[in-house]
Coordinates of C-alpha atoms in Angstrom, one line a residue:
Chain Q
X280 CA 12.1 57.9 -136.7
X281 CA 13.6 59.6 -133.5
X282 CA 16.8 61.5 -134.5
X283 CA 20.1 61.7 -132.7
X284 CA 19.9 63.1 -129.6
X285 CA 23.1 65.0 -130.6
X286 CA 23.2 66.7 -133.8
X287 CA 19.6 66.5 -134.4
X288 CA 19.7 65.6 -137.5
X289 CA 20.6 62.7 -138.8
X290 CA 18.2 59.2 -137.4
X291 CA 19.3 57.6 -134.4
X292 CA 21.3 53.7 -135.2
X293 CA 22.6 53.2 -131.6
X294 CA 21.1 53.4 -127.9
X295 CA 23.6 54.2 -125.4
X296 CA 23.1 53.3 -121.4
X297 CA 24.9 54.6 -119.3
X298 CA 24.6 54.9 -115.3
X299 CA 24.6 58.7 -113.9
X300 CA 24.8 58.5 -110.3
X301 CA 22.9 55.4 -109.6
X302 CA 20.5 56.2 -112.3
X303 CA 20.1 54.7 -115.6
X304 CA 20.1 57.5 -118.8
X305 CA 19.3 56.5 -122.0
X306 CA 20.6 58.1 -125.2
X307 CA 19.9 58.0 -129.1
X308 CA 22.5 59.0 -130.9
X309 CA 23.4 58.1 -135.1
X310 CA 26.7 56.6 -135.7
X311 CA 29.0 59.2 -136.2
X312 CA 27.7 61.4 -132.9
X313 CA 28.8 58.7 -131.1
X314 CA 31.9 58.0 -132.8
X315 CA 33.1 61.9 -132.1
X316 CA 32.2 61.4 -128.7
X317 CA 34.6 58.9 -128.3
X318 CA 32.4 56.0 -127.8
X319 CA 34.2 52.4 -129.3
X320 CA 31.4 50.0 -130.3
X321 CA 30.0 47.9 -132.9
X322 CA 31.6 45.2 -134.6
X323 CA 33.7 47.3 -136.8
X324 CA 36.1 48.1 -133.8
X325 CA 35.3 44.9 -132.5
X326 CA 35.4 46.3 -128.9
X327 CA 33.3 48.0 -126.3
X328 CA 34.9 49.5 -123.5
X329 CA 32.5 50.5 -121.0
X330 CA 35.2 51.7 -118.8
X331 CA 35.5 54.1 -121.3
X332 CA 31.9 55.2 -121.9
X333 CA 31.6 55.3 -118.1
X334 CA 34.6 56.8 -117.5
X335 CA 33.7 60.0 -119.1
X336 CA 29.7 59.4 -118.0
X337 CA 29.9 63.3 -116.6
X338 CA 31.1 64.7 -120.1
X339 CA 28.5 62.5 -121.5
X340 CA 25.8 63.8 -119.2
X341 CA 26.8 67.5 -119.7
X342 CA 27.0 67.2 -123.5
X343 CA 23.6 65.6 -123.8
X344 CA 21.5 67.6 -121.8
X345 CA 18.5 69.1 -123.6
X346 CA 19.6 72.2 -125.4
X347 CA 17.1 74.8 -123.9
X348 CA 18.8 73.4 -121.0
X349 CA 22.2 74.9 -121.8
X350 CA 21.6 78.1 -123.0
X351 CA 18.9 78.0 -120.3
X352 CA 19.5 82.0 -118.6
X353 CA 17.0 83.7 -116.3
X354 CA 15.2 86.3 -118.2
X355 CA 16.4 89.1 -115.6
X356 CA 19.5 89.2 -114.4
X357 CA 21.0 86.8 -116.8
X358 CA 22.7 84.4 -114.7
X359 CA 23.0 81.0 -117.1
X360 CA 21.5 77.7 -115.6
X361 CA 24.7 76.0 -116.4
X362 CA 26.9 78.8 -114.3
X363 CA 24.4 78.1 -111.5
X364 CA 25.0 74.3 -111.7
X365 CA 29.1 75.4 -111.1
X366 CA 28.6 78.0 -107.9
X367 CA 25.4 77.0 -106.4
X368 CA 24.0 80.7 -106.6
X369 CA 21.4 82.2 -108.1
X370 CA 21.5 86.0 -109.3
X371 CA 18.1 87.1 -108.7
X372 CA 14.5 86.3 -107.3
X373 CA 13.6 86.2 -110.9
X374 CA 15.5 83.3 -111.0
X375 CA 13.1 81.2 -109.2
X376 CA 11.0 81.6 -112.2
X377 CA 13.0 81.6 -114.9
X378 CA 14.4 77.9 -113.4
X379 CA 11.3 77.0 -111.4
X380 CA 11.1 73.0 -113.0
X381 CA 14.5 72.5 -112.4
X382 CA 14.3 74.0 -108.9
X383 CA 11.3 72.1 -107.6
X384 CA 13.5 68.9 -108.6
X385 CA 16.3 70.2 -106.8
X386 CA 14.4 71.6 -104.1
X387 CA 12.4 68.2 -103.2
X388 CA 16.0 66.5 -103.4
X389 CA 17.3 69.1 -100.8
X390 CA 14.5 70.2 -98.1
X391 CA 12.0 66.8 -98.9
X392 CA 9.8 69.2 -100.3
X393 CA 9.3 72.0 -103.6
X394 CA 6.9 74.3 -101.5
X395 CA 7.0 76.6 -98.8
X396 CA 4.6 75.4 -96.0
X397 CA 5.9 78.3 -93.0
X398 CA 5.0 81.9 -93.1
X399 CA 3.6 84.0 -95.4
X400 CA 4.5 87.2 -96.4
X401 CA 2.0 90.1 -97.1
X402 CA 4.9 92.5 -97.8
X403 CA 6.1 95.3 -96.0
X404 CA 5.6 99.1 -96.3
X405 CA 7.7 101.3 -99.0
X406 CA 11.0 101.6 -98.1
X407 CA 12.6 104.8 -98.6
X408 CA 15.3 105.0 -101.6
X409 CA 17.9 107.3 -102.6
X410 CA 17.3 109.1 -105.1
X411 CA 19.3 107.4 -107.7
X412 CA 17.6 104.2 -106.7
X413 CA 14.1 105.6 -106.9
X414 CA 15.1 107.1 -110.4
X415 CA 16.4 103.8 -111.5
X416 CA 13.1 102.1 -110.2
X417 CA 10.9 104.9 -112.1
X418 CA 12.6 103.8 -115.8
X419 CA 12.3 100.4 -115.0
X420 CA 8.8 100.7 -114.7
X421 CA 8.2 102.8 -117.4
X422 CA 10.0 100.6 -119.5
X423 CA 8.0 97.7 -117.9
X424 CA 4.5 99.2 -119.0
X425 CA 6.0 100.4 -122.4
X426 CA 6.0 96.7 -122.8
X427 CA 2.9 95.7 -120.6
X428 CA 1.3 98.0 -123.5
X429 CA 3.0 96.5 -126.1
X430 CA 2.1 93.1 -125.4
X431 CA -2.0 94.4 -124.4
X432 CA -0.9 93.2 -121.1
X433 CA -3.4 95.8 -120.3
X434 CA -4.3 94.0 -116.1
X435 CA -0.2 94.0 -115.8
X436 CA 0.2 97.5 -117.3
X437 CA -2.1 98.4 -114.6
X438 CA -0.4 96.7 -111.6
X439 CA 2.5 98.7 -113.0
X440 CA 1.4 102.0 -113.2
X441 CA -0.1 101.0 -109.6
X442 CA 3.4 100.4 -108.3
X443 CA 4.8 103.5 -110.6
X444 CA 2.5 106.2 -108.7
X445 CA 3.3 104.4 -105.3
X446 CA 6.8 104.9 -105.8
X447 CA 6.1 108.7 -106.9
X448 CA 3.9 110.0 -104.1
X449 CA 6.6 108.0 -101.8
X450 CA 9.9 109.9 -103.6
X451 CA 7.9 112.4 -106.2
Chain D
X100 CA 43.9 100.1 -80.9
X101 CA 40.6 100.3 -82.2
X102 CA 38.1 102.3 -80.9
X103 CA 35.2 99.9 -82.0
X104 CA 36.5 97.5 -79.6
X105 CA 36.0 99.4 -76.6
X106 CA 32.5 100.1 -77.4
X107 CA 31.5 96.4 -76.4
X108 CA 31.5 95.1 -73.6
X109 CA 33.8 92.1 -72.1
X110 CA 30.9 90.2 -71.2
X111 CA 28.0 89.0 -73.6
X112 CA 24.3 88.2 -71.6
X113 CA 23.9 85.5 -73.9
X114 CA 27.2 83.5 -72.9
X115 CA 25.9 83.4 -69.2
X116 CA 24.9 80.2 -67.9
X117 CA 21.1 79.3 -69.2
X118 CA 18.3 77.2 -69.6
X119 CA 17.9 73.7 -68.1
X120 CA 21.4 71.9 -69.4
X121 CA 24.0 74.7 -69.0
X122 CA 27.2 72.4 -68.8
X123 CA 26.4 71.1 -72.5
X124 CA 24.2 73.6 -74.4
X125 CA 25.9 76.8 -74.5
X126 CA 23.7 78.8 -77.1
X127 CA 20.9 78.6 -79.4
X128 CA 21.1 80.7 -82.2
X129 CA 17.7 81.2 -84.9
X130 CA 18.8 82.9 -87.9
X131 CA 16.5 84.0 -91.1
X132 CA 17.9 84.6 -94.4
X133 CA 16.4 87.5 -96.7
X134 CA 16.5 89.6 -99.6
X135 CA 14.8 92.5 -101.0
X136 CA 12.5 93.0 -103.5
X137 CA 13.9 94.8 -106.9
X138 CA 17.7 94.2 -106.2
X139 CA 19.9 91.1 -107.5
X140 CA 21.3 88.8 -105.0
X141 CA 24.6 90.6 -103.6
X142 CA 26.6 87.8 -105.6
X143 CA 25.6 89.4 -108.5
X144 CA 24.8 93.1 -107.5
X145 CA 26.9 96.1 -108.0
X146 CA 28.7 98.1 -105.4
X147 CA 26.7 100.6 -105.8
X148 CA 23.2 98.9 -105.3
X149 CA 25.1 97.1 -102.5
X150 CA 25.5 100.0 -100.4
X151 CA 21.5 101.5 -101.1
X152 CA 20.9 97.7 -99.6
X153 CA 22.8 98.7 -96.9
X154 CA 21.6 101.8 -96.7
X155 CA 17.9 100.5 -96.2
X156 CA 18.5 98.1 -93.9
X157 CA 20.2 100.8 -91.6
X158 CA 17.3 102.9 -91.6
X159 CA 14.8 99.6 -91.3
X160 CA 16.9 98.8 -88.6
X161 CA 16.9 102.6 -86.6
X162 CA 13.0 102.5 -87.3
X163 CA 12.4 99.3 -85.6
X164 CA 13.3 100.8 -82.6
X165 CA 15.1 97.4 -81.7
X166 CA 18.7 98.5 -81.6
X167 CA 19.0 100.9 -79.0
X168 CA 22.5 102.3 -79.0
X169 CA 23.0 99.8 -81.4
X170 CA 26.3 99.3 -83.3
X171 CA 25.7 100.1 -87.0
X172 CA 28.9 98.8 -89.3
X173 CA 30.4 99.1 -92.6
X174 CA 32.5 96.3 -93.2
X175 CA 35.0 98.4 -95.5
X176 CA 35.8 100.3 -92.8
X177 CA 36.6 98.0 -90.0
X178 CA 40.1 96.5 -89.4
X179 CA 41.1 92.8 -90.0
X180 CA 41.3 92.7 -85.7
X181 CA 37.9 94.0 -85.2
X182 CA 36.4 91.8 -87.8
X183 CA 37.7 89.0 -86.2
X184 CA 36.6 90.2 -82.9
X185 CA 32.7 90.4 -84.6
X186 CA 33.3 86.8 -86.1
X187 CA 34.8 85.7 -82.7
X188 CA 31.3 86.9 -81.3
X189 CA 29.2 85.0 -83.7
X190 CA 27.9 88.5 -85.2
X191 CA 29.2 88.2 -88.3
X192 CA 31.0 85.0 -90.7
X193 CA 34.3 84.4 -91.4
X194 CA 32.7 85.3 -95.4
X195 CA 30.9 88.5 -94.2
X196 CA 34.4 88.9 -92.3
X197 CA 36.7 88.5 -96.0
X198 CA 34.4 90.6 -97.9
X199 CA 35.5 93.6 -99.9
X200 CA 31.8 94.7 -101.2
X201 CA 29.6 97.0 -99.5
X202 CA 28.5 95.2 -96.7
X203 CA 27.8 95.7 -92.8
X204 CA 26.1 94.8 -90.1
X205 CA 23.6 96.1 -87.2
X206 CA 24.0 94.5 -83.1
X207 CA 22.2 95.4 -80.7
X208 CA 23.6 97.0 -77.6
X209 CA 23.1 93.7 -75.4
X210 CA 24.1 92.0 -78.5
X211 CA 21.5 89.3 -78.4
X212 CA 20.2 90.5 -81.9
X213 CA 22.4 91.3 -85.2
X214 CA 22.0 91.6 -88.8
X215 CA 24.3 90.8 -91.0
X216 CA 24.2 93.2 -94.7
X217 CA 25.6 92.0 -97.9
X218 CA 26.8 88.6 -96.8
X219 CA 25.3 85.3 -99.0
X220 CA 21.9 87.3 -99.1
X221 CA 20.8 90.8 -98.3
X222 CA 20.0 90.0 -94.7
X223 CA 21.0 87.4 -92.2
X224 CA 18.9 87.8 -89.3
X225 CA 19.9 86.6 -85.9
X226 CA 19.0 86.2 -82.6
X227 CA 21.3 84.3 -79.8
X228 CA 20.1 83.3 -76.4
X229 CA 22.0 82.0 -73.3
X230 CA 21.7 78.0 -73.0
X231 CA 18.8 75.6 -74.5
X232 CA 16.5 78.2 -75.8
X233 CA 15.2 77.5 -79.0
X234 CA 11.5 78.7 -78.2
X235 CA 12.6 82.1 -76.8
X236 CA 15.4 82.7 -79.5
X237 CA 12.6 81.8 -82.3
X238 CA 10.2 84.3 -80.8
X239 CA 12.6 86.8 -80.8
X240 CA 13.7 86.2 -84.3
X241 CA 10.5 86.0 -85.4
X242 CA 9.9 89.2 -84.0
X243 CA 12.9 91.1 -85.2
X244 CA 12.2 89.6 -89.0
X245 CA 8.4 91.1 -88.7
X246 CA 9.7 94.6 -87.7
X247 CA 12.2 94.5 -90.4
X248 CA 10.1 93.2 -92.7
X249 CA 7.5 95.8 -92.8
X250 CA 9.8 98.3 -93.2
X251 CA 11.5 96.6 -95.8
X252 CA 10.6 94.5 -98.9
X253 CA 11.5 91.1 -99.1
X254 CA 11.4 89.0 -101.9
X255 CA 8.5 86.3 -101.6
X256 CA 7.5 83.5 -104.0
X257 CA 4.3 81.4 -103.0
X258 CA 5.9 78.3 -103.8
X259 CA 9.4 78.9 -103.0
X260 CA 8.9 80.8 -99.7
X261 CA 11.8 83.6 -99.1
X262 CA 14.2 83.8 -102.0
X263 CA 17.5 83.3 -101.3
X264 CA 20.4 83.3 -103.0
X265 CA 21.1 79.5 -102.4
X266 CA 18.2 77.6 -102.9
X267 CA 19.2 75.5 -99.8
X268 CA 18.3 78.5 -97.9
X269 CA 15.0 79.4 -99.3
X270 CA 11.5 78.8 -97.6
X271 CA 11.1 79.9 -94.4
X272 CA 15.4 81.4 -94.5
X273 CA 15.4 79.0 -91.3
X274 CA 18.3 77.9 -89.5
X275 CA 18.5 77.3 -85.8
X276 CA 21.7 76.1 -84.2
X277 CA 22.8 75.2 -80.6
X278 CA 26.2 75.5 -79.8
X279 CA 26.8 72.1 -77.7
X280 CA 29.5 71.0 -75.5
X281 CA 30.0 67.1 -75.8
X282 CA 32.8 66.0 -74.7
X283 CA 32.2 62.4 -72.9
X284 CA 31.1 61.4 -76.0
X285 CA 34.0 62.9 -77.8
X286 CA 36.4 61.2 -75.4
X287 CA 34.6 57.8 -76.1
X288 CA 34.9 58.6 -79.7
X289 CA 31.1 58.0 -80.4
X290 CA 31.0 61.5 -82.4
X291 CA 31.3 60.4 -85.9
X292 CA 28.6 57.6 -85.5
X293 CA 26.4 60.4 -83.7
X294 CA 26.9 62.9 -86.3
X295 CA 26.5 60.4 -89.2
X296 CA 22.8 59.7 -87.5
X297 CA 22.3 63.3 -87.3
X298 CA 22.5 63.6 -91.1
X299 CA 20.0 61.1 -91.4
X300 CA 17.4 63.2 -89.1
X301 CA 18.4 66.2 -91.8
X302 CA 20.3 68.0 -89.0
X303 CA 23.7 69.1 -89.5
X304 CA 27.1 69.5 -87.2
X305 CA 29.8 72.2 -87.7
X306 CA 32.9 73.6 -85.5
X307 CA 32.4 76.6 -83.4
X308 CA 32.0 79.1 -86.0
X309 CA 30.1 77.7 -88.5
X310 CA 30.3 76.4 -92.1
X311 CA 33.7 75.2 -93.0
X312 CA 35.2 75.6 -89.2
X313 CA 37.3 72.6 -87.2
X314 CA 35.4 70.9 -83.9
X315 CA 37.6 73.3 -81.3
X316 CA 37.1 72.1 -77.5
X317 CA 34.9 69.4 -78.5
X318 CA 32.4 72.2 -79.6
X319 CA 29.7 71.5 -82.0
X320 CA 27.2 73.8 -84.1
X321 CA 24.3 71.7 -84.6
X322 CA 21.9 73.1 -86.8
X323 CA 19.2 72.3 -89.4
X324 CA 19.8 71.1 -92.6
X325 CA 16.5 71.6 -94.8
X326 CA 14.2 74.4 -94.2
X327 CA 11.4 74.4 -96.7
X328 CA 8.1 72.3 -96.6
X329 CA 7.6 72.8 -93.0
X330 CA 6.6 75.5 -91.0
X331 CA 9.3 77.6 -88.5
X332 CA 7.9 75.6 -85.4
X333 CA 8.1 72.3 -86.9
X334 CA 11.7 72.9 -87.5
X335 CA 11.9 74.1 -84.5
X336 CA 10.4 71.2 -83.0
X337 CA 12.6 68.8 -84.4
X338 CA 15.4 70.5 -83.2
X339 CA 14.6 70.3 -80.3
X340 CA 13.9 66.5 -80.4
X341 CA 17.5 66.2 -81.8
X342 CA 19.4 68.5 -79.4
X343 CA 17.5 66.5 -76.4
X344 CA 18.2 63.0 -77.5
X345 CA 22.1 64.5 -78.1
X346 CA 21.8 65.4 -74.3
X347 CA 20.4 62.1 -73.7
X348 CA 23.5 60.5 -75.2
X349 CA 26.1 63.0 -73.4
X350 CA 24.6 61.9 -70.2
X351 CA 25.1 58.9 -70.8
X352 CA 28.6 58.8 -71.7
X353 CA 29.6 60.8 -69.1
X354 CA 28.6 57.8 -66.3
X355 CA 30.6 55.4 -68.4
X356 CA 33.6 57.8 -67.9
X357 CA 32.8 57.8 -64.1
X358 CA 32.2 54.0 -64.1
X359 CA 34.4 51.7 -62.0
X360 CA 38.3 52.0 -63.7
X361 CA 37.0 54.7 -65.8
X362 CA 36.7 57.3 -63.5
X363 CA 40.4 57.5 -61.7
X364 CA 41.2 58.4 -66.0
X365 CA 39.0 60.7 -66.3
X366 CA 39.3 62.5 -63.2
X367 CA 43.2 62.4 -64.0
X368 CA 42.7 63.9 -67.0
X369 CA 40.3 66.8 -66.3
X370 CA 42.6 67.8 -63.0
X371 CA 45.6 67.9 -65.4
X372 CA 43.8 70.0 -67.5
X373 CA 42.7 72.3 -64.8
X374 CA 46.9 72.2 -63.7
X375 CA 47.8 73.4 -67.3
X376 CA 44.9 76.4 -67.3
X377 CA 46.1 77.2 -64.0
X378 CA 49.6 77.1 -64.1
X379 CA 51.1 77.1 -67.6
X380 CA 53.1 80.1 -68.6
X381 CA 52.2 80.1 -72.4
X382 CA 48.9 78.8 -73.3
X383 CA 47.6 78.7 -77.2
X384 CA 43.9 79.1 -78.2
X385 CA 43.8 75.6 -79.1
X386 CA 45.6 74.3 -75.8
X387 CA 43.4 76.4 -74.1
X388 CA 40.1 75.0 -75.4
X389 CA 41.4 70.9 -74.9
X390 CA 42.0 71.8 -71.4
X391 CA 38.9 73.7 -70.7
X392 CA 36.6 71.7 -72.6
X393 CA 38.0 68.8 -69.9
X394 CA 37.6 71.3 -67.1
X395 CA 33.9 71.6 -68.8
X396 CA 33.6 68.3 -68.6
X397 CA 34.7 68.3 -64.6
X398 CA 32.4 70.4 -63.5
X399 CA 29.7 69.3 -65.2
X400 CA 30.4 65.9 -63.2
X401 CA 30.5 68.1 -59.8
X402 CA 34.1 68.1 -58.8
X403 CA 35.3 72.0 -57.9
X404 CA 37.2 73.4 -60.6
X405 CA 36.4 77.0 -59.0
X406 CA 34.9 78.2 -62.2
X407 CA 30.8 78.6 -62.7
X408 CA 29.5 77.2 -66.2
X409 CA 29.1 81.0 -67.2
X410 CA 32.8 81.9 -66.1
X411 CA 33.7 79.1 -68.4
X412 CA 31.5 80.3 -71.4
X413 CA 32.8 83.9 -71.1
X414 CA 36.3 82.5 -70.7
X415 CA 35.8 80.5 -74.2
X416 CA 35.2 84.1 -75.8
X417 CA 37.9 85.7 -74.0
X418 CA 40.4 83.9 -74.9
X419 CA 39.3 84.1 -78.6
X420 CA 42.9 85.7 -80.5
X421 CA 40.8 88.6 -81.2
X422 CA 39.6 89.2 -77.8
X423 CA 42.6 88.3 -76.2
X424 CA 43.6 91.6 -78.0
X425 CA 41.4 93.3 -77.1
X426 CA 41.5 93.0 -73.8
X427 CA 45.3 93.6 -73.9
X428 CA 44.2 96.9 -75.7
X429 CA 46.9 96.2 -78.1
X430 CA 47.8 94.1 -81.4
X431 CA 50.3 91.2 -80.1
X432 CA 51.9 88.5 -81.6
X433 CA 51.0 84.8 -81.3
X434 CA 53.7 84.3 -78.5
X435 CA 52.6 87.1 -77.1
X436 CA 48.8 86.4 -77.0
X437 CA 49.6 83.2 -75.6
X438 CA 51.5 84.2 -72.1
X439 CA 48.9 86.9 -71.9
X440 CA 46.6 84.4 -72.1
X441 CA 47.9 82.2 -69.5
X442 CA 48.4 85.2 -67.1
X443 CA 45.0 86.0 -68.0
X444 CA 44.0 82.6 -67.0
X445 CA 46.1 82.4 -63.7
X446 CA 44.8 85.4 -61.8
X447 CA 41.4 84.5 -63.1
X448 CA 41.6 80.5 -62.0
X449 CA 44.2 80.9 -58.8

């Protein structure tokens, strides 16, 4: 039996559609969920104001997206998926990964495509950091392999310690 | 008044006159958006990494050996009047302009090429070239981006391109923009229909300076809207299709404005324009661009309005507020901006 697409717990007694944009959404919900959400149906109430439901369609849509969804954050910086819905920003080039599905949807619906089709990039020499910077780069990877190691991520502990000594012989 | 200010000059190369439709294209612009490897996006990096971003683009940009007695800035230490003077110049944004971070930017001496520091991304890239020149601007951007970017580390995805901090910006970091001068079509009021079929060819139309800026002297930034999926030339292609077919339709509204009744109206209206820029006492920025973008228009339909198209482009950046100040050497009121401008405007028209 699916369960309310709400709470999660309790079995799912009413479908809900509602138009998002254009598009049709469908949601399971039990009787109460939809009840606290404001919904007026059934034959108890004797009514059913779609105005209502549709009314508040965004509220709806925000409160019923999946739940990795909202506490959805990018494993790097931190930056939550639902603050980058609000600004538009991301915080990090880690944040390409940590949102990639959702990106490739938004980024067909903005460019016509979800791949990069121009130049490529084989990555430029080693800049020169202050030393602050190059010391804050050196824990990071340390930390980085620590964890490579941990994991026996032995090919990425590698890479690391590749990209450790680079940085050493460049600001050793 | 600020030093900074006398260091450029009063003229910019790529304001003169260029490329095969001077009277309505007055600048091409190709633009690549970047960020390095290792750092957040400046959004959401602190003042301190900020200015080591900084920092390494100075030194990427002194090792490219592409900014010959160059200008090398730190926002924080510029003046509201000589920001606006850099935005005025298309060098930096009106954002990069209101920013209180760590941020900067690099022109070159003939100011063609700039880099802006710490604005939406790490790097905004530019080149700008006189006139229709989307070809020679994308080499040279192209160019500058390669030098820079193998002296620096950019942050680069297989499938997403070059990262940037809006994902409308990320794959090839693309944007290239011609600043075009349409006003026949303007005066016929066939601008909104032409802009609404721009958006439908994914190409989009600003004011003068940019996102968020008012259509000033019938002006218009025409740019591209999506930039991954394709390669740089095929968005550079396309632009080029668009900006040619826009030509196509300026022509075209310009000989019904010389047409039969038409033309005694028009030509009315451009030599009263040319009366006020020649004659008026007190002339505002605004005032000044309606009246030149008709005296534009005049020349571009051959009657003698004693200005060449690059007097007229160099004019529209003169007589920027900024500039205006500049060339005063010293800060002025609005009032008093506006009879300098129309002395300005007197000895250089009379």
């Amino acid at each position: 039996m699916k369960l309310c697409e709400d709470c999660h717990k309790t079995p799912a007694a009413v479908f809900l559609k509602l138009a998002v944009n254009n598009k049709v959404t469908g949601l399971h919900l039990c009787q109460a969920c939809a009840a606290k959400k404001g919904a007026v149906y059934g034959f108890e109430s004797g009514v059913f104001n779609a105005s209502d439901i549709v009314g508040n369609v965004s509220d709806y849509f925000n409160d019923f997206l999946p739940r990795e969804r909202k506490t959805l954050a990018c494993a790097a910086c931190g930056l939550k998926y639902s603050r980058f819905k609000e600004t538009g920003r991301l915080g990090c080039a880690q944040c390409y990964k940590s949102f990639e599905p959702q990106l490739a949807e938004l980024m067909a619906r903005i460019h016509g495509f979800a791949r990069h089709a121009g130049r490529g990039y084989a990555g430029g020499g080693a800049p020169e950091f202050s030393r602050a910077e190059a010391s804050r780069r050196g824990e990071a990877l340390n930390a980085a392999i620590r964890a490579a190691v941990d994991k026996e991520d032995f090919a990425a502990a590698a890479r690391l310690r590749d990209a450790l000594r680079e940085l050493e012989n460049r600001h050793g | 008044m600020a030093e900074l200010l006398k260091s450029f000059r009063p003229d910019v190369t790529w304001a003169n006159a260029g490329g095969a439709w001077p009277d309505m294209i007055f600048s091409t612009r190709v633009r690549f958006a970047r960020n390095l490897e290792g750092f957040a996006f400046a959004n959401r990096a602190a003042a301190d990494r900020l200015a080591e971003i900084r920092r390494l683009v100075f030194a990427a940009a002194r090792e490219s050996g592409m900014f010959p007695r160059g200008h090398y800035l730190k926002m924080e230490a510029l003046g509201p009047l000589e920001k606006s003077f850099l935005a005025e110049r298309h060098h930096i944004s009106p954002v990069l302009a209101s920013s209180v971070l760590p941020s900067g930017a690099v022109i070159s001496n003939d100011e063609d090429l700039s880099v802006m520091i710490n604005e939406e991304d790490h790097l905004r890239l530019q080149c700008l070239s006189a006139g229709f020149a989307i070809e020679d601007a994308l080499r040279s951007a192209l160019k500058l981006d390669e030098v820079l970017g193998g002296n620096l580390r950019y942050s680069f995805a297989e499938q997403f391109g070059f990262l940037t901090a809006c994902p409308a910006n990320a794959g090839t970091g693309i944007r290239i923009s011609c600043l075009a001068h349409l006003p026949a079509m303007a005066r016929l009021g066939r601008m909104p229909a032409a802009l609404e079929s721009l958006s439908r060819l994914g190409v989009i139309a600003r004011g003068i300076y940019g996102e968020g800026t008012y259509v000033l002297g019938d002006f218009y930034q025409i740019a591209n809207a999506a930039c991954l999926g394709r390669s740089e030339e095929a968005f550079s292609r396309n632009m080029d299709k668009v900006i040619r077919n826009l030509i196509r339709q300026e022509i075209g509204a310009r000989e019904l404005l010389m047409k039969g009744a038409a033309k005694l109206k028009t030509e009315d209206a451009v030599f009263r324009a040319l009366g006020v820029l020649r004659h008026a006492r007190a002339v505002s920025y605004n005032e000044f661009m309606q009246n030149m973008s008709l005296a534009r228009m005049g020349a571009a339909m051959g009657w003698n309005m004693g200005l060449d198209f690059s007097t007229f482009n160099q004019l529209t950046l003169l007589m920027q507020p900024a500039h205006i100040q500049a060339a005063a050497g010293r800060a002025l009121t609005p009032a008093g901006r506006d009879a300098f401008r129309a002395d300005y405007l007197r000895k250089k028209l009379n």
